[in-house]
Amino acid sequence: MTILFAAPDMDAAQWRARLAALLPNHPFVLLGEPLDPTSVRYVLSWRHPPGALNGMPNLEVIFSLGAGVDHVFVDPSLPDAAIVRVVDPDLRDRMSEWVVMHALIHLRQLRRYERQQREKVWADDEAQPRAAEVQVGVLGLGVLGTDAATKLKALGFKVAGWSATHKVLDGVDSFSGPDGLKRLLALTDMLVVLLPLTPDTRGMLNASLSAQLRQGGPLGGPVLINAGRGGLQVEADIVAALEKGLLEGVSLDVFEREPLPKNSPLWSHPAVYVSPHNAAISEPGAIAAAAARQIQAFEQGEPLQNVVDRARAY
Ligand code: NDP
Ligand code: OXD
């Protein structure tokens, strides 16, 4: 019944203390510590080194310590265990706060008014579009995208979404498939991206996508807001689209390389907002408690929740 902690970037001591309190009868071992591989039944993983989970014949569940599981699938020799991801109301709400904040920043031209304040300029002649004039397109209508779409709708934005399967959401138009994506992009003034990183979605925020967004529009041009994963975007294409005027503004929480390299033009571009992959921090106490609850339920014969579909990779 050993729990193996395979998250080299995280504070192992804190996790050990949490799990010892929650599941005192389950030995907690760190990757690299002496271990009987046949005793490992559960793994807590955040970016575990590829191959590190091999040779554990009784491993049943890999708990991702984040909502995204692309870091798990990086391992080409992933053992055949269930993969469970984080679904947490606190994380969901924080993500929607970040999305709503950036939608409003672009709608209300925050950067312009910050500049005016710095320069002590009193100028109120700029047009102020209403949220109801702005069409938001949300890529990914899962746990996070659905909540963000609903909250943007409540603020008055026109909202549509795109997902692998068709959705029925009050007041939110649903698109799916490649043709649905084209149709959504052609309508969209503000693109919010809450997709997982999979072989199908990698690199899709590229030059071709920017060129398909509705040009002009109430914000003067389309805005891109991505908090899904950096691997979804081609940063050179995003910078080029800004230079060509195909994008008017950009907010990014995630990057091709993290930390974002100091020489990235995104840091200082006047139309770009950068945040350090903290749109929605997973609260470790809540995640540990959820994993412990799942382990207890699983051991009483109940099915696991939030299991990842390996074929879809999310
Ligand atoms: P979900 O699995 O609940 O939702 C994923 C959504 O993406 C679903 O609507 C799914 O469609 C859709 N989707 C997946 N692949 C495709 C595709 N090829 N074409 C069209 N739609 C697709 O995930 P969450 O909402 O919980 O999280 C989304 C992502 O957010 C995570 O994977 C993670 O990368 C990121 N994240 C970022 C954080 C941050 O701090 N920046 C924090 C937490 C998560 P369908 O519903 O039809 O299956
Ligand atoms: C993530 C998370 O997947 O923090 O980025 O949960």
Tab-separated table of C-alpha atoms in Angstrom, residues 43-272:
chain	number	residue	atom	x	y	z
A	43	VAL	CA	2.050	7.322	-7.285
A	44	LEU	CA	1.690	11.069	-6.811
A	45	SER	CA	3.245	12.555	-9.938
A	46	TRP	CA	4.212	15.994	-11.126
A	47	ARG	CA	6.725	15.783	-13.988
A	48	HIS	CA	8.174	12.469	-12.826
A	49	PRO	CA	11.335	11.507	-14.735
A	50	PRO	CA	10.450	9.257	-17.703
A	51	GLY	CA	10.900	5.589	-16.822
A	52	ALA	CA	10.786	6.259	-13.059
A	53	LEU	CA	7.536	4.324	-12.605
A	54	ASN	CA	8.700	1.116	-14.274
A	55	GLY	CA	9.059	-2.228	-12.494
A	56	MET	CA	6.218	-1.689	-9.991
A	57	PRO	CA	3.912	-4.633	-10.733
A	58	ASN	CA	1.210	-3.645	-8.219
A	59	LEU	CA	0.904	0.017	-9.179
A	60	GLU	CA	-2.781	0.823	-9.615
A	61	VAL	CA	-3.207	4.604	-9.705
A	62	ILE	CA	-1.067	7.537	-10.833
A	63	PHE	CA	-2.429	10.755	-9.324
A	64	SER	CA	-1.395	13.839	-11.318
A	65	LEU	CA	-0.796	16.676	-8.857
A	66	GLY	CA	-2.246	19.102	-11.414
A	67	ALA	CA	-5.332	19.351	-13.580
A	68	GLY	CA	-3.270	18.903	-16.727
A	69	VAL	CA	-1.758	15.490	-17.456
A	70	ASP	CA	0.503	16.274	-20.422
A	71	HIS	CA	3.436	15.999	-17.974
A	72	VAL	CA	2.467	12.372	-17.299
A	73	PHE	CA	2.233	11.433	-20.965
A	74	VAL	CA	5.759	12.742	-21.588
A	75	ASP	CA	6.868	9.359	-20.160
A	76	PRO	CA	7.018	6.936	-23.123
A	77	SER	CA	7.114	3.926	-20.782
A	78	LEU	CA	4.158	4.897	-18.635
A	79	PRO	CA	2.909	1.816	-16.765
A	80	ASP	CA	-0.582	0.558	-17.362
A	81	ALA	CA	-2.214	2.125	-14.272
A	82	ALA	CA	-5.237	4.415	-14.005
A	83	ILE	CA	-4.359	8.126	-14.273
A	84	VAL	CA	-6.383	10.492	-12.099
A	85	ARG	CA	-6.197	14.272	-12.493
A	86	VAL	CA	-7.092	17.205	-10.250
A	87	VAL	CA	-10.625	18.545	-10.458
A	88	ASP	CA	-11.089	21.074	-7.703
A	89	PRO	CA	-13.656	23.861	-7.252
A	90	ASP	CA	-11.075	26.229	-5.787
A	91	LEU	CA	-8.754	25.763	-8.780
A	92	ARG	CA	-11.708	26.175	-11.146
A	93	ASP	CA	-12.801	29.425	-9.489
A	94	ARG	CA	-9.269	30.841	-9.508
A	95	MET	CA	-8.961	30.078	-13.215
A	96	SER	CA	-12.227	31.848	-13.961
A	97	GLU	CA	-11.030	34.860	-11.943
A	98	TRP	CA	-7.904	35.037	-14.095
A	99	VAL	CA	-9.863	34.674	-17.340
A	100	VAL	CA	-12.476	37.245	-16.355
A	101	MET	CA	-9.755	39.644	-15.176
A	102	HIS	CA	-7.969	39.467	-18.537
A	103	ALA	CA	-11.203	39.715	-20.523
A	104	LEU	CA	-11.981	42.936	-18.630
A	105	ILE	CA	-8.396	44.233	-18.921
A	106	HIS	CA	-8.666	44.058	-22.703
A	107	LEU	CA	-12.273	45.261	-22.839
A	108	ARG	CA	-11.545	48.283	-20.623
A	109	GLN	CA	-8.098	49.026	-22.140
A	110	LEU	CA	-6.264	48.886	-18.836
A	111	ARG	CA	-2.839	49.359	-20.384
A	112	ARG	CA	-3.926	52.622	-22.045
A	113	TYR	CA	-5.256	54.047	-18.775
A	114	GLU	CA	-2.190	52.918	-16.811
A	115	ARG	CA	-0.049	54.766	-19.344
A	116	GLN	CA	-2.251	57.832	-19.140
A	117	GLN	CA	-1.995	57.830	-15.346
A	118	ARG	CA	1.798	57.498	-15.470
A	119	GLU	CA	1.937	60.400	-17.930
A	120	LYS	CA	-0.764	62.391	-16.055
A	121	VAL	CA	-2.870	62.578	-19.199
A	122	TRP	CA	-6.620	63.178	-18.828
A	123	ALA	CA	-8.122	61.796	-22.050
A	124	ASP	CA	-11.558	60.221	-22.115
A	125	ASP	CA	-12.186	60.263	-25.827
A	126	GLU	CA	-11.467	56.591	-26.574
A	127	ALA	CA	-14.496	54.487	-27.602
A	128	GLN	CA	-15.623	52.117	-24.831
A	129	PRO	CA	-17.204	49.002	-26.343
A	130	ARG	CA	-19.759	47.185	-24.229
A	131	ALA	CA	-19.196	43.553	-23.251
A	132	ALA	CA	-22.372	42.732	-25.165
A	133	GLU	CA	-20.675	43.819	-28.411
A	134	VAL	CA	-17.742	41.462	-27.898
A	135	GLN	CA	-17.877	37.851	-29.064
A	136	VAL	CA	-15.783	35.559	-26.880
A	137	GLY	CA	-14.760	32.125	-28.189
A	138	VAL	CA	-13.671	29.633	-25.536
A	139	LEU	CA	-11.523	26.744	-26.802
A	140	GLY	CA	-12.114	23.850	-24.414
A	141	LEU	CA	-15.468	23.545	-22.664
A	142	GLY	CA	-14.386	21.160	-19.919
A	143	VAL	CA	-14.373	21.795	-16.178
A	144	LEU	CA	-12.488	25.092	-16.510
A	145	GLY	CA	-13.786	26.317	-19.868
A	146	THR	CA	-17.431	25.771	-18.914
A	147	ASP	CA	-17.069	27.771	-15.707
A	148	ALA	CA	-15.175	30.603	-17.419
A	149	ALA	CA	-17.732	30.700	-20.263
A	150	THR	CA	-20.607	30.902	-17.786
A	151	LYS	CA	-18.970	33.735	-15.825
A	152	LEU	CA	-18.093	35.693	-18.972
A	153	LYS	CA	-21.697	35.265	-20.101
A	154	ALA	CA	-22.895	36.625	-16.750
A	155	LEU	CA	-20.798	39.754	-17.373
A	156	GLY	CA	-22.660	40.316	-20.626
A	157	PHE	CA	-20.150	39.036	-23.207
A	158	LYS	CA	-21.476	37.027	-26.157
A	159	VAL	CA	-19.949	33.599	-25.571
A	160	ALA	CA	-19.419	30.552	-27.775
A	161	GLY	CA	-17.241	27.535	-27.153
A	162	TRP	CA	-15.433	24.739	-28.965
A	163	SER	CA	-14.835	21.236	-27.686
A	164	ALA	CA	-14.275	17.729	-29.015
A	165	THR	CA	-17.923	16.858	-28.409
A	166	HIS	CA	-20.972	19.118	-28.771
A	167	LYS	CA	-22.160	20.786	-25.534
A	168	VAL	CA	-25.481	22.191	-24.420
A	169	LEU	CA	-24.810	25.235	-22.235
A	170	ASP	CA	-27.339	27.909	-21.460
A	171	GLY	CA	-26.638	30.963	-23.626
A	172	VAL	CA	-23.346	29.591	-24.975
A	173	ASP	CA	-23.186	28.472	-28.617
A	174	SER	CA	-21.342	25.184	-29.009
A	175	PHE	CA	-19.010	24.258	-31.862
A	176	SER	CA	-16.979	21.094	-32.413
A	177	GLY	CA	-14.733	19.514	-35.014
A	178	PRO	CA	-12.379	21.225	-37.502
A	179	ASP	CA	-15.202	22.920	-39.375
A	180	GLY	CA	-16.729	24.118	-36.094
A	181	LEU	CA	-13.382	25.648	-35.141
A	182	LYS	CA	-13.207	27.601	-38.409
A	183	ARG	CA	-16.731	28.923	-37.899
A	184	LEU	CA	-16.049	29.882	-34.292
A	185	LEU	CA	-12.786	31.687	-35.123
A	186	ALA	CA	-14.475	33.700	-37.865
A	187	LEU	CA	-16.901	35.111	-35.262
A	188	THR	CA	-14.433	35.630	-32.417
A	189	ASP	CA	-13.134	38.954	-31.036
A	190	MET	CA	-11.607	37.452	-27.886
A	191	LEU	CA	-10.250	33.898	-27.890
A	192	VAL	CA	-9.946	32.234	-24.470
A	193	VAL	CA	-7.960	28.991	-24.525
A	194	LEU	CA	-8.512	26.355	-21.842
A	195	LEU	CA	-7.561	23.248	-23.795
A	196	PRO	CA	-5.335	20.418	-22.602
A	197	LEU	CA	-2.038	19.815	-24.390
A	198	THR	CA	-2.369	16.638	-26.464
A	199	PRO	CA	-0.965	15.452	-29.799
A	200	ASP	CA	-4.094	16.969	-31.424
A	201	THR	CA	-3.848	20.411	-29.809
A	202	ARG	CA	-0.066	20.986	-29.795
A	203	GLY	CA	0.912	24.113	-31.720
A	204	MET	CA	-2.621	25.009	-32.770
A	205	LEU	CA	-2.335	28.662	-31.643
A	206	ASN	CA	-0.264	29.504	-34.709
A	207	ALA	CA	-0.196	31.944	-37.628
A	208	SER	CA	-3.052	30.214	-39.423
A	209	LEU	CA	-5.317	30.422	-36.381
A	210	SER	CA	-4.649	34.140	-35.791
A	211	ALA	CA	-5.425	34.857	-39.431
A	212	GLN	CA	-8.823	33.160	-39.083
A	213	LEU	CA	-10.014	35.326	-36.174
A	214	ARG	CA	-12.493	38.115	-36.920
A	215	GLN	CA	-10.491	41.200	-37.836
A	216	GLY	CA	-11.488	44.722	-36.764
A	217	GLY	CA	-14.352	44.290	-34.353
A	218	PRO	CA	-15.176	46.275	-31.213
A	219	LEU	CA	-11.696	45.828	-29.654
A	220	GLY	CA	-9.921	47.067	-32.779
A	221	GLY	CA	-8.732	43.518	-33.498
A	222	PRO	CA	-8.775	40.089	-31.923
A	223	VAL	CA	-7.396	39.297	-28.476
A	224	LEU	CA	-5.835	35.974	-27.442
A	225	ILE	CA	-5.981	34.750	-23.823
A	226	ASN	CA	-4.261	31.392	-23.132
A	227	ALA	CA	-4.049	29.647	-19.764
A	228	GLY	CA	-4.221	26.077	-21.130
A	229	ARG	CA	-0.641	25.053	-21.868
A	230	GLY	CA	2.329	26.744	-23.525
A	231	GLY	CA	2.728	23.853	-25.957
A	232	LEU	CA	-0.560	24.911	-27.568
A	233	GLN	CA	1.048	28.096	-28.843
A	234	VAL	CA	3.733	29.016	-31.365
A	235	GLU	CA	5.161	32.112	-29.713
A	236	ALA	CA	7.037	33.354	-32.774
A	237	ASP	CA	3.736	33.287	-34.702
A	238	ILE	CA	1.951	35.182	-31.916
A	239	VAL	CA	4.583	37.935	-31.917
A	240	ALA	CA	4.433	38.099	-35.732
A	241	ALA	CA	0.614	38.308	-35.636
A	242	LEU	CA	0.857	41.230	-33.184
A	243	GLU	CA	3.342	42.980	-35.466
A	244	LYS	CA	1.087	42.460	-38.500
A	245	GLY	CA	-1.975	43.687	-36.592
A	246	LEU	CA	-3.682	40.282	-36.809
A	247	LEU	CA	-3.803	40.277	-33.005
A	248	GLU	CA	-4.575	43.397	-30.973
A	249	GLY	CA	-3.770	42.080	-27.495
A	250	VAL	CA	-2.521	38.913	-25.817
A	251	SER	CA	-2.604	37.502	-22.271
A	252	LEU	CA	-0.509	34.403	-21.601
A	253	ASP	CA	-0.131	32.414	-18.399
A	254	VAL	CA	1.663	29.485	-20.036
A	255	PHE	CA	4.655	29.284	-22.366
A	256	GLU	CA	6.532	26.974	-24.713
A	257	ARG	CA	9.398	27.073	-22.202
A	258	GLU	CA	8.843	27.781	-18.523
A	259	PRO	CA	10.172	29.879	-16.906
A	260	LEU	CA	9.759	32.172	-19.926
A	261	PRO	CA	13.331	32.890	-21.115
A	262	LYS	CA	14.569	36.409	-20.344
A	263	ASN	CA	15.148	37.069	-24.041
A	264	SER	CA	11.555	36.351	-25.048
A	265	PRO	CA	10.000	39.367	-26.813
A	266	LEU	CA	6.757	38.573	-24.974
A	267	TRP	CA	8.124	40.070	-21.722
A	268	SER	CA	8.279	43.594	-23.095
A	269	HIS	CA	5.733	43.661	-25.904
A	270	PRO	CA	3.336	46.551	-25.185
A	271	ALA	CA	0.254	44.511	-26.147
A	272	VAL	CA	1.142	41.404	-24.123
